[in-house]
C-alpha cells in the first residue's frame, strides 16, 4: 500500500495534514530534530496528537534526526521514552550512536534512516538494514535505477521526497551554517545561507545571483514510476511551512496517489494550487532521478515566487503614507491574498491584500502602505480563498449505528466502523409509553450526534415497539457506544508494544591513544600523510589516475589509503569496485554509510568526517561495522572515541553537490563541458573555491578558501 507522508511543524499543520488525507505525518518534539525553528510538539501534548492521528488511521513518525553529543543522551532517552509510551509508530534517526542506543534500550523500536544519513545506493541501504533500520528515507540525489536495486536486494521500506524544498548540498554534509554562524544544520539550526545571493568568479568573469539556491521539487508526474521502482512512502517536505501549504500539497497528492494505477498526471489547476502555495520559479519535475547532471539552481530567485497573474496598471497617492494601486489581472483578487511584485526578475515588494475592489472587468484596486510602480509584474503567492476552503475540510470516520429500544429491555446502541463494533446499554430497562412513544426519527436524531468525536453517520437502523425514552438516556448510551468505538479504533491502529530496558549510558570507554594529525604532502593532488599512511583524494576516480598519484608521490602501495567519494550512484560504484580491485589498495577512507560495505569485501576501513561522528556510541557502532580508526565530526569533537582518531583538517568540503555549478553559470550541458579549474564563490567576505570530482558523473565540493 502506498503512503502519503506529510510534514507537521505545528498543531495547525498537523490538523491540515490529517484532514486533507495524509496516511502518515512526521513531526519533531522540542529537541533533537532537524527543524528546531518549527513550533514542534512537546512531551506534554504528544500523546494527545498521536491518539488523534491513530483514530484516523494516520501513523506518526518522530524525528530524532540530529547528531547528538555524549552529555545529551539522558535527555534524548527521556524524550524517546515519552514518545514510545505515547505509541509513536517509528523514529527517524541520523546519528549512528542514536541508532545504537535506541535499538539497545527499546527492543522492537522501529527506526527509519533520515535523509540526513545520506543513503543513496544499494551498499548504503544494505548497511542500514544490517544495523536494524526498517525504512530508508533516501537522499534526494538517489537515482531511479538505484531505487530499483535497493528494492530488489533488501527488505527495506523505501521513502522518497516528492515535493518541496531541495537542499543544494548533499543532506547531512552541509557545514556552511555551522562554520559561518555556529548554527549547525545537523542540529536543526540551519540558517539557509544557500538562499542568499553569491558572486562567482569563473574563467575571468564575474556573475552574481542566487547561485546556491535550488528550485523546488515536484515529482507529481512520476509517482507511478517511483511506485513501480519500489517507493512505498511519498514524502512532502515542509515542517517550516504554513498550514495552507500543507493542506494544498496533501490534497493534490492525495488525488494523484488514489489514481496512480491509471498513471494520473498533475492537472493545470492543481499545478497552480501547488505553485501558489510555494515555489521558487519553475519546479524540478525529474530532479536527480535520471543519469547525468541536471539543472538544479534558479539563480534569479531565492524565495517564494508563486504564479504570475498580471501587472500594476497605476499607482496614485491616497493619504499620508498610503497609495491606491490598480492591477490588471487575469485572475480575481480577493481580500487576504498575498501578492509579490517584480521588476523583471528582481523582487521589489510583497503585501497582503485588504479591502480589494473589482473596479471593472480584469482590473482590481486596493489601498496599501507598500509603494510599487506601474508596469511591475504581479505574482500571487497566497490564494486565500483556496486555502480557506482546504483548511475548512474535516476528516470524518463513517459509522453505522443500530438501536434497539424494546419495552422491558435495556436501550442498546451498537456502533460499527469497518470490522470494529462496540455496544452500550442503558442502566435500566425501558418501559412502554403511557402516552406518546418516542419515534424512530427522534431516536435517529439523537444517536446521530457523533460529529464532535470525528464520526459521520453512514446509516442508522432502529428497532422499537413504542417506548418512552428520555433524551438524556439516549444521549448517554450514544456517548458510551461512540466513545468506546473511538477508543477501539485508536487501539487497533497502535503499533506493537515496544519494550523499555535499562541502558547504562556511560558504559562505553573511550580509546586512550592520542589523536594524530595528518600532514599535507601534496596540496594540488589532495594527498595527506598520517603516520605511515598516505590518504589519496583523487579528482578523477580511475585506475590510471590513482596509479599516477601513487607513482608520482612515491607512495608505497601497502601504505596508500583511498578516500571514497561522499556520493556514488550505482554506476559510480561499478567504477569504484574496479578501481579498488585493480589498484591493489587495501585501506579505504569511508565518508558515507555505503563505504562500510567494503569491510565485507576484505578491505581495512577508516571512517572519515563525512560520517559526522559526534559521540562515543557512534564510534562504537563504526568499530562494530569494521572501522579501525576515525576522523571526528567537523562540528563536534569533544568526546572520547573507542577508535584511534585521525585529524584531517585540510580543505574539508563545506558542501558537496550532485549538480553542476558550471551549468548554472554558463548554461552548458555535458555534451559540451565548459568546466575549468579555478571557480570561486563569495558572499559577505566569505570565499569558497569549487573542486570537481569525477566518477561516472561529476560531483563538486565547495571548500573554504
XYZ file of C-alpha atoms in Angstrom:
705
model
C 0.000 0.000 0.000
C 1.297 3.446 -0.902
C 1.672 6.005 1.865
C 1.306 9.779 1.607
C 3.556 11.277 4.282
C 3.035 14.901 5.318
C 5.008 17.401 7.420
C 3.611 18.654 10.722
C 5.716 21.509 12.071
C 2.962 22.668 14.407
C -0.549 21.758 15.574
C -2.307 23.644 12.753
C -0.207 21.885 10.108
C -0.836 18.546 11.814
C -4.583 19.133 11.567
C -4.252 20.275 7.951
C -2.310 17.127 7.045
C -4.763 14.768 8.728
C -7.896 16.460 7.411
C -6.516 16.669 3.871
C -5.939 12.929 3.663
C -2.379 12.133 4.778
C -1.645 8.498 5.633
C 1.172 9.485 7.972
C 2.797 12.580 9.442
C 6.335 13.265 10.577
C 6.984 15.697 13.395
C 9.532 16.721 15.972
C 9.483 17.309 19.691
C 11.192 20.160 21.474
C 14.719 18.884 20.851
C 16.834 16.554 18.711
C 15.003 17.201 15.460
C 16.283 18.795 12.271
C 13.693 21.602 12.313
C 14.149 23.161 15.740
C 12.866 26.509 14.477
C 9.428 25.000 13.828
C 6.923 25.221 16.690
C 7.035 21.424 17.029
C 5.336 19.339 19.717
C 6.085 18.711 23.375
C 6.277 15.761 25.733
C 3.097 17.147 27.316
C 0.926 17.098 24.179
C 2.415 14.353 22.011
C 0.144 11.618 23.394
C -2.963 13.635 22.525
C -1.921 14.128 18.918
C -0.702 10.586 18.354
C -4.075 9.343 19.621
C -5.842 11.741 17.278
C -3.773 10.538 14.338
C -4.385 6.886 15.175
C -8.143 7.465 15.312
C -7.957 8.386 11.629
C -5.558 5.552 10.831
C -2.690 8.030 10.393
C 0.782 6.959 11.514
C 3.126 9.281 13.410
C 6.879 9.268 12.858
C 9.002 11.171 15.385
C 12.139 12.908 14.131
C 15.187 12.469 16.338
C 17.348 13.102 13.302
C 20.159 15.290 14.600
C 23.674 14.390 15.665
C 23.906 14.096 19.446
C 26.672 14.665 21.980
C 27.513 12.362 24.887
C 26.039 14.574 27.592
C 22.669 14.736 25.816
C 21.745 11.059 25.748
C 19.841 11.062 29.031
C 17.597 13.850 27.735
C 17.233 12.071 24.383
C 16.205 8.800 26.037
C 13.634 10.590 28.205
C 12.112 12.187 25.118
C 12.023 8.914 23.172
C 10.568 7.058 26.153
C 7.690 9.545 26.260
C 7.030 9.057 22.544
C 7.282 5.254 22.849
C 4.713 5.307 25.664
C 2.535 7.577 23.518
C 2.581 4.826 20.829
C 4.611 6.598 18.141
C 4.892 4.379 15.080
C 8.557 4.977 14.226
C 11.552 7.240 14.845
C 13.774 8.895 12.230
C 17.488 8.901 13.068
C 20.649 10.305 11.524
C 23.243 9.560 14.183
C 24.672 6.013 14.293
C 25.142 6.444 18.042
C 21.468 7.309 18.476
C 20.527 4.250 16.428
C 22.733 2.043 18.603
C 21.361 3.350 21.885
C 17.693 3.272 20.841
C 17.935 -0.253 19.433
C 19.631 -1.364 22.650
C 17.242 0.300 25.068
C 13.953 -0.129 23.211
C 13.774 -3.666 21.751
C 11.193 -3.708 18.972
C 11.506 0.020 18.222
C 11.073 0.894 14.535
C 13.833 3.113 13.167
C 13.817 4.939 9.850
C 17.080 6.265 8.424
C 16.632 10.001 7.935
C 17.671 11.538 4.641
C 20.379 13.178 6.770
C 22.033 9.752 6.963
C 22.737 10.131 3.243
C 21.651 6.712 1.963
C 21.544 6.819 -1.831
C 22.796 3.491 -3.181
C 22.463 -0.248 -2.564
C 25.642 -0.517 -0.485
C 24.459 2.128 1.977
C 20.999 0.572 2.153
C 22.495 -2.822 2.998
C 24.491 -1.336 5.881
C 21.362 0.411 7.166
C 19.470 -2.867 7.079
C 22.356 -4.623 8.837
C 22.261 -2.269 11.822
C 18.492 -2.665 12.291
C 16.915 0.090 10.183
C 13.463 -0.803 8.802
C 12.956 2.070 6.353
C 15.307 4.375 4.484
C 14.419 7.944 3.576
C 16.594 8.094 0.513
C 18.704 11.096 -0.309
C 17.102 13.312 -2.942
C 20.125 12.601 -5.135
C 19.216 8.906 -5.417
C 18.787 7.722 -8.997
C 15.705 5.824 -10.137
C 17.816 2.813 -11.081
C 19.359 2.761 -7.598
C 15.886 2.785 -6.030
C 15.099 -0.331 -8.061
C 18.314 -2.010 -6.901
C 17.618 -1.249 -3.247
C 14.097 -2.616 -3.505
C 15.238 -5.756 -5.315
C 18.102 -6.571 -2.956
C 16.866 -5.572 0.523
C 13.753 -5.899 2.673
C 13.755 -2.203 3.489
C 10.777 0.093 3.087
C 11.666 2.998 0.798
C 10.592 6.580 1.441
C 11.314 9.329 -1.088
C 10.769 13.082 -1.207
C 8.311 14.003 -3.960
C 7.597 17.648 -3.215
C 9.036 20.720 -1.535
C 12.334 22.452 -0.908
C 15.531 20.882 -2.164
C 18.851 21.300 -0.363
C 21.593 22.271 -2.787
C 24.147 20.291 -0.782
C 24.086 16.572 -0.071
C 21.924 16.179 3.036
C 23.750 15.656 6.323
C 27.020 17.005 4.981
C 26.401 20.739 4.690
C 28.503 22.657 7.198
C 28.261 26.238 5.935
C 25.731 27.434 8.515
C 27.685 25.754 11.303
C 31.101 27.079 10.335
C 29.954 30.597 9.414
C 27.356 31.235 12.122
C 27.745 28.424 14.667
C 24.283 27.149 13.763
C 24.512 23.519 12.706
C 22.107 22.158 10.127
C 22.864 18.749 11.616
C 21.415 20.106 14.856
C 18.291 21.635 13.325
C 19.557 25.235 13.236
C 20.362 25.785 9.551
C 20.450 29.488 8.605
C 19.754 28.700 4.928
C 22.799 30.616 3.732
C 22.389 28.843 0.393
C 19.318 31.027 -0.262
C 21.399 34.230 -0.271
C 22.965 35.838 -3.355
C 26.568 34.948 -4.242
C 29.175 36.181 -6.700
C 31.041 33.687 -8.844
C 34.454 34.255 -10.369
C 34.991 31.889 -13.244
C 37.097 31.856 -16.385
C 37.987 35.542 -15.985
C 34.384 36.717 -15.498
C 32.097 37.538 -12.589
C 28.425 36.649 -12.222
C 26.044 37.288 -9.312
C 22.748 35.737 -8.313
C 21.205 33.068 -6.127
C 23.861 30.639 -7.281
C 23.316 28.084 -4.483
C 19.526 28.236 -4.321
C 17.865 25.096 -5.657
C 14.463 25.147 -7.277
C 11.680 23.296 -5.502
C 10.859 19.670 -6.155
C 7.616 18.441 -7.760
C 7.680 14.804 -8.850
C 3.906 14.637 -9.245
C 4.055 13.209 -12.765
C 6.450 10.435 -11.722
C 4.548 8.770 -8.890
C 3.654 5.578 -10.743
C 7.222 5.205 -11.975
C 8.532 5.668 -8.441
C 5.986 3.228 -7.018
C 6.918 0.646 -9.648
C 10.585 1.125 -8.718
C 9.845 0.341 -5.066
C 8.940 3.569 -3.282
C 6.151 2.880 -0.783
C 6.087 6.214 1.037
C 5.797 9.532 -0.814
C 7.122 12.334 1.368
C 6.212 16.027 1.237
C 8.838 18.420 2.618
C 7.800 21.410 4.700
C 7.837 21.402 8.508
C 8.669 25.107 8.376
C 5.775 25.929 6.022
C 2.337 27.314 6.870
C -0.729 25.056 7.293
C -2.167 26.241 3.961
C 0.863 24.872 2.125
C 0.455 21.516 3.872
C -3.254 21.337 3.054
C -2.633 22.280 -0.586
C 0.148 19.754 -1.133
C -1.567 16.887 0.678
C -4.906 17.408 -1.089
C -3.277 17.446 -4.538
C -1.087 14.404 -3.942
C -3.957 12.533 -2.301
C -5.865 12.705 -5.582
C -2.814 11.661 -7.582
C -1.952 8.681 -5.391
C -5.552 7.472 -5.334
C -5.480 7.495 -9.141
C -1.934 6.212 -9.516
C -2.963 2.937 -11.159
C -4.007 4.976 -14.164
C -0.790 6.979 -14.256
C -2.708 10.120 -13.340
C -0.863 13.363 -14.123
C -0.922 16.761 -12.483
C -3.713 18.986 -13.817
C -3.208 22.659 -14.641
C -5.449 23.662 -11.730
C -3.530 21.526 -9.264
C -0.232 22.846 -10.620
C -1.370 26.394 -9.898
C -2.511 25.347 -6.418
C 0.909 23.897 -5.628
C 2.884 26.784 -7.116
C 0.782 29.376 -5.311
C 1.290 27.550 -2.025
C 5.068 27.676 -2.539
C 7.514 27.579 -5.422
C 10.846 29.060 -6.381
C 10.424 29.621 -10.100
C 9.713 26.525 -12.171
C 9.551 23.175 -10.397
C 12.101 20.397 -10.819
C 9.966 17.697 -12.396
C 12.665 14.970 -12.512
C 15.477 16.396 -10.374
C 18.158 13.701 -9.873
C 16.139 10.647 -10.969
C 17.899 10.210 -14.293
C 21.538 9.780 -15.240
C 23.541 12.895 -15.927
C 23.837 16.151 -14.004
C 20.602 18.168 -14.044
C 19.991 21.916 -13.923
C 19.026 22.454 -10.283
C 19.590 26.129 -9.430
C 17.167 29.021 -10.005
C 19.703 31.828 -9.891
C 17.153 34.627 -10.274
C 15.138 33.859 -7.126
C 15.907 32.767 -3.604
C 12.379 32.637 -2.218
C 8.710 32.028 -2.988
C 7.647 33.406 -6.376
C 4.131 31.974 -6.782
C 2.373 32.430 -10.137
C 2.202 35.472 -12.394
C -1.331 36.929 -12.581
C -0.913 40.423 -14.053
C 0.798 43.785 -13.782
C 0.452 47.093 -11.963
C -1.732 49.465 -14.018
C -1.422 52.598 -11.895
C -0.250 53.907 -8.517
C -1.597 57.136 -7.005
C -1.054 58.855 -3.647
C -4.122 58.391 -1.453
C -3.397 59.734 2.005
C -0.241 60.216 4.021
C 1.953 57.126 3.511
C -0.849 55.357 1.607
C -1.163 54.526 -2.089
C -4.084 53.496 -4.270
C -2.943 50.653 -6.511
C -4.765 49.285 -9.546
C -3.814 45.908 -11.009
C -4.686 44.335 -14.345
C -5.138 40.640 -13.621
C -6.487 37.592 -15.420
C -7.435 36.155 -12.040
C -9.817 37.619 -9.475
C -8.030 39.086 -6.459
C -9.569 38.560 -3.014
C -9.070 40.063 0.425
C -6.374 38.105 2.238
C -4.459 37.180 -0.923
C -0.685 37.564 -0.869
C 0.987 39.381 -3.778
C 4.599 39.815 -4.789
C 5.867 42.461 -7.219
C 8.761 42.081 -9.656
C 10.683 44.398 -11.942
C 11.952 41.866 -14.437
C 13.420 39.129 -12.251
C 14.088 41.473 -9.325
C 11.699 41.192 -6.400
C 10.548 44.653 -5.325
C 7.806 44.186 -2.710
C 5.215 41.857 -1.226
C 1.959 42.570 0.576
C -1.301 41.145 1.846
C -4.443 42.436 0.115
C -7.188 44.126 2.111
C -10.474 45.774 1.059
C -9.980 44.872 -2.592
C -12.441 46.335 -5.138
C -13.323 44.973 -8.546
C -13.110 48.251 -10.478
C -14.036 46.768 -13.851
C -13.503 43.534 -15.708
C -9.943 42.418 -15.078
C -8.973 45.474 -13.007
C -8.714 45.391 -9.213
C -7.829 48.114 -6.746
C -6.825 48.448 -3.098
C -5.005 50.831 -0.781
C -1.659 49.907 0.722
C 1.362 51.364 2.510
C 3.629 49.466 0.124
C 4.852 51.641 -2.712
C 5.069 49.870 -6.051
C 5.392 51.179 -9.611
C 3.289 50.905 -12.772
C 4.489 48.091 -15.011
C 5.659 45.825 -12.206
C 4.732 42.185 -12.716
C 2.313 40.873 -10.076
C 2.576 37.320 -8.740
C 0.091 35.543 -6.492
C 1.886 33.952 -3.514
C -1.117 33.143 -1.337
C -4.587 32.220 -2.580
C -6.739 32.973 0.461
C -9.951 31.563 -0.982
C -8.418 28.201 -1.924
C -6.516 27.864 1.347
C -9.577 28.764 3.415
C -11.549 26.065 1.630
C -8.829 23.452 2.075
C -8.272 24.291 5.737
C -12.016 24.020 6.311
C -12.025 20.340 5.341
C -12.735 17.925 8.185
C -11.902 14.244 8.108
C -14.678 12.035 9.479
C -14.892 8.276 10.050
C -18.123 6.702 8.741
C -20.089 4.808 11.383
C -23.192 2.641 11.196
C -25.483 2.728 14.210
C -28.039 0.145 15.263
C -30.545 0.981 18.016
C -32.768 -1.473 19.835
C -35.464 0.150 22.005
C -37.846 -2.579 23.245
C -40.072 -2.381 26.305
C -38.741 -4.466 29.153
C -35.191 -4.468 27.732
C -32.317 -2.067 28.154
C -31.775 0.522 25.412
C -28.999 -0.799 23.170
C -26.852 1.296 20.831
C -24.376 -0.503 18.596
C -21.723 1.460 16.659
C -19.748 -0.164 13.848
C -16.874 1.097 11.700
C -15.499 -1.434 9.242
C -14.887 -4.547 11.349
C -14.811 -2.767 14.719
C -18.026 -2.819 16.745
C -18.993 -1.558 20.201
C -22.264 -1.770 22.145
C -23.587 0.255 25.073
C -26.770 -0.175 27.104
C -28.866 1.929 29.423
C -28.769 1.308 33.157
C -32.471 0.484 33.449
C -34.854 -1.425 31.158
C -37.234 0.652 29.059
C -40.917 0.992 29.802
C -43.797 1.056 27.353
C -45.000 4.569 26.626
C -48.077 5.636 28.603
C -48.903 8.461 26.238
C -46.766 9.376 23.190
C -43.932 6.939 22.370
C -40.589 8.166 21.099
C -40.409 7.916 17.319
C -37.692 6.320 15.226
C -36.971 9.739 13.739
C -36.359 11.237 17.211
C -34.071 8.352 18.130
C -32.131 8.747 14.869
C -31.718 12.458 15.506
C -30.204 11.903 18.950
C -27.906 8.991 18.113
C -26.566 10.805 15.039
C -24.844 13.483 17.165
C -21.387 11.949 16.866
C -19.589 14.599 14.803
C -17.710 16.006 17.800
C -15.930 12.655 18.129
C -14.866 12.634 14.467
C -17.604 10.361 13.100
C -20.049 10.794 10.267
C -23.212 8.686 10.273
C -23.359 6.307 7.306
C -26.664 4.801 8.386
C -28.956 4.206 11.372
C -31.256 1.241 11.948
C -33.864 1.431 14.698
C -35.944 -1.363 16.179
C -38.608 -0.107 18.630
C -42.063 -1.148 19.806
C -43.399 2.103 21.260
C -41.440 3.039 24.357
C -40.675 6.220 26.201
C -37.015 7.214 26.449
C -35.713 10.440 27.929
C -33.349 12.262 25.558
C -30.694 12.270 28.278
C -30.756 8.446 28.330
C -30.382 8.193 24.535
C -27.555 10.717 24.589
C -25.699 8.908 27.375
C -25.889 5.496 25.714
C -24.866 7.043 22.362
C -21.854 8.683 24.038
C -20.853 5.434 25.740
C -21.051 3.456 22.496
C -19.366 6.048 20.266
C -16.582 6.829 22.746
C -15.919 3.111 23.130
C -15.737 2.815 19.334
C -13.289 5.699 19.165
C -11.046 4.023 21.750
C -11.280 0.688 19.944
C -10.297 2.305 16.631
C -7.325 4.064 18.248
C -6.131 0.806 19.829
C -6.496 -1.042 16.539
C -4.148 1.452 14.852
C -1.465 1.474 17.536
C 1.860 -0.249 16.811
C 3.025 -3.283 18.711
C 4.343 -2.558 22.180
C 7.992 -1.573 22.403
C 9.882 -2.840 25.427
C 11.882 -0.429 27.545
C 15.060 -1.806 29.105
C 17.757 -0.316 31.261
C 20.767 1.053 29.417
C 23.940 2.255 31.074
C 24.541 5.477 29.219
C 28.126 5.673 30.475
C 29.081 2.081 29.708
C 31.404 2.779 26.761
C 35.058 3.547 27.399
C 36.968 5.731 25.004
C 40.243 4.992 23.245
C 43.205 6.274 25.238
C 45.565 6.751 22.306
C 46.257 10.402 21.463
C 44.856 11.763 18.221
C 47.308 12.052 15.355
C 47.282 14.892 12.863
C 47.713 14.454 9.145
C 50.462 16.189 7.232
C 49.816 17.654 3.785
C 52.361 16.321 1.309
C 50.735 17.347 -1.968
C 48.081 20.064 -1.787
C 47.417 20.136 -5.513
C 46.513 16.439 -5.719
C 44.921 16.308 -2.241
C 47.235 13.787 -0.617
C 47.864 13.885 3.131
C 50.071 11.716 5.326
C 49.012 10.193 8.642
C 51.816 8.368 10.474
C 52.904 5.974 7.749
C 49.661 6.101 5.758
C 49.022 8.291 2.713
C 45.400 9.374 2.163
C 44.625 9.967 -1.511
C 41.639 12.087 -2.594
C 41.749 11.895 -6.394
C 39.983 14.391 -8.619
C 39.271 11.538 -11.054
C 38.423 8.072 -9.730
C 40.115 5.862 -12.276
C 42.828 3.221 -12.107
C 45.066 5.343 -14.330
C 44.729 8.466 -12.189
C 45.194 6.734 -8.830
C 48.210 4.751 -10.045
C 49.662 8.007 -11.367
C 49.252 9.689 -7.960
C 50.824 6.737 -6.171
C 53.785 6.687 -8.555
C 54.398 10.451 -8.724
C 54.345 10.818 -4.932
C 56.412 7.680 -4.287
C 53.718 6.126 -2.088
C 54.262 2.501 -1.041
C 51.131 0.630 -2.147
C 50.668 -1.029 1.246
C 50.555 2.427 2.850
C 48.084 4.004 0.401
C 44.569 4.892 1.625
C 41.897 5.725 -0.961
C 39.346 8.274 0.210
C 35.947 7.253 -1.162
C 33.719 9.994 -2.580
C 30.809 11.197 -0.452
C 28.297 10.458 -3.239
C 28.322 7.433 -5.528
C 25.471 6.228 -7.714
C 25.210 2.590 -8.725
C 27.172 3.336 -11.897
C 29.821 5.091 -9.807
C 30.073 2.037 -7.548
C 30.994 -0.115 -10.541
C 33.906 2.264 -11.213
C 34.952 2.258 -7.552
C 34.822 -1.534 -7.281
C 37.026 -1.887 -10.342
C 39.412 0.835 -9.187
C 39.819 -0.634 -5.710
C 40.378 -4.137 -7.035
C 42.798 -3.209 -9.811
C 44.797 -0.570 -7.906
C 45.816 -3.003 -5.203
C 44.919 -0.553 -2.415
C 43.859 -2.342 0.774
C 42.747 0.522 3.044
C 39.795 2.835 2.351
C 38.592 6.046 3.969
C 34.780 5.971 4.083
C 32.786 9.220 4.037
C 29.285 7.745 3.782
C 27.461 4.683 5.063
C 27.934 2.895 1.745
C 31.716 2.807 2.272
C 31.327 0.454 5.214
C 30.297 -2.367 2.858
C 33.939 -2.769 1.853
C 34.785 -4.401 5.169
C 32.717 -7.343 3.961
C 34.822 -7.319 0.781
C 38.035 -7.718 2.783
C 39.341 -4.141 2.993
C 40.527 -2.148 6.008
C 38.378 0.881 6.823
C 38.842 4.326 8.314
C 35.707 6.408 8.977
C 36.066 9.947 7.639
C 34.474 13.209 8.765
C 31.518 12.608 6.440
C 30.068 10.175 8.995
C 29.534 13.100 11.409
C 30.705 11.018 14.366
C 29.893 13.163 17.406
C 29.588 10.752 20.335
C 31.216 7.668 21.789
C 28.320 5.391 20.824
C 28.626 6.318 17.148
C 32.339 5.488 17.295
C 31.473 2.116 18.843
C 28.966 1.425 16.056
C 31.646 2.220 13.480
C 34.043 -0.122 15.259
C 31.413 -2.865 15.222
C 30.992 -2.284 11.481
C 34.706 -2.823 10.884
C 36.426 0.564 11.116
C 39.891 0.661 12.680
C 40.152 4.465 13.073
C 38.056 7.564 12.537
C 38.048 11.287 11.950
C 35.598 13.026 14.255
C 32.785 15.295 13.125
C 33.819 18.641 11.693
C 31.415 20.293 14.136
C 31.502 18.360 17.440
C 34.687 16.702 18.673
C 34.548 16.821 22.486
C 34.076 13.132 23.228
C 36.181 10.008 23.655
C 36.210 7.686 20.686
C 36.641 3.928 21.078
C 38.693 4.085 17.880
C 42.037 5.818 17.319
C 41.472 9.308 15.952
C 42.926 10.754 12.786
C 42.752 14.548 12.478
C 42.252 15.662 8.871
C 41.772 19.420 8.681
C 42.976 20.013 5.140
C 40.373 21.691 2.938
C 37.333 19.749 4.105
C 34.269 20.328 1.912
C 31.678 22.711 3.331
C 29.146 21.384 0.802
C 29.109 18.593 -1.751
C 26.957 18.960 -4.891
C 25.420 16.410 -7.234
C 24.593 19.209 -9.664
C 26.991 21.151 -11.867
C 27.680 24.778 -10.861
C 29.276 25.358 -14.265
C 25.900 24.683 -15.878
C 24.365 27.270 -13.561
C 26.791 29.920 -14.790
C 27.139 29.048 -18.466
C 24.023 27.102 -19.425
C 26.202 24.405 -20.985
C 25.376 20.703 -20.925
C 27.552 17.632 -20.515
C 27.991 17.174 -24.267
C 29.862 20.498 -24.339
C 31.525 20.600 -20.934
C 32.849 24.057 -20.046
C 34.428 23.158 -16.704
C 37.722 24.862 -15.928
C 39.647 24.835 -12.681
C 39.616 27.961 -10.567
C 35.920 28.672 -9.919
C 35.297 30.677 -6.744
C 32.161 31.822 -4.914
C 31.974 34.661 -2.419
C 29.456 36.276 -0.074
C 29.921 38.941 2.600
C 33.648 38.320 2.887
C 33.354 34.537 2.879
C 35.160 32.949 -0.061
C 34.955 29.399 -1.345
C 36.620 27.518 -4.149
C 34.986 24.783 -6.192
C 36.651 21.417 -6.804
C 35.333 18.837 -9.262
C 35.422 15.092 -8.573
C 34.748 12.695 -11.468
C 33.417 9.143 -11.496
C 30.710 8.053 -13.913
C 29.306 11.517 -13.165
C 30.757 14.742 -11.855
C 30.394 15.887 -8.261
C 31.583 19.200 -6.859
C 32.974 20.235 -3.485
C 32.697 23.731 -2.017
C 35.812 24.383 0.037
C 36.722 27.348 2.238
C 39.333 29.483 0.507
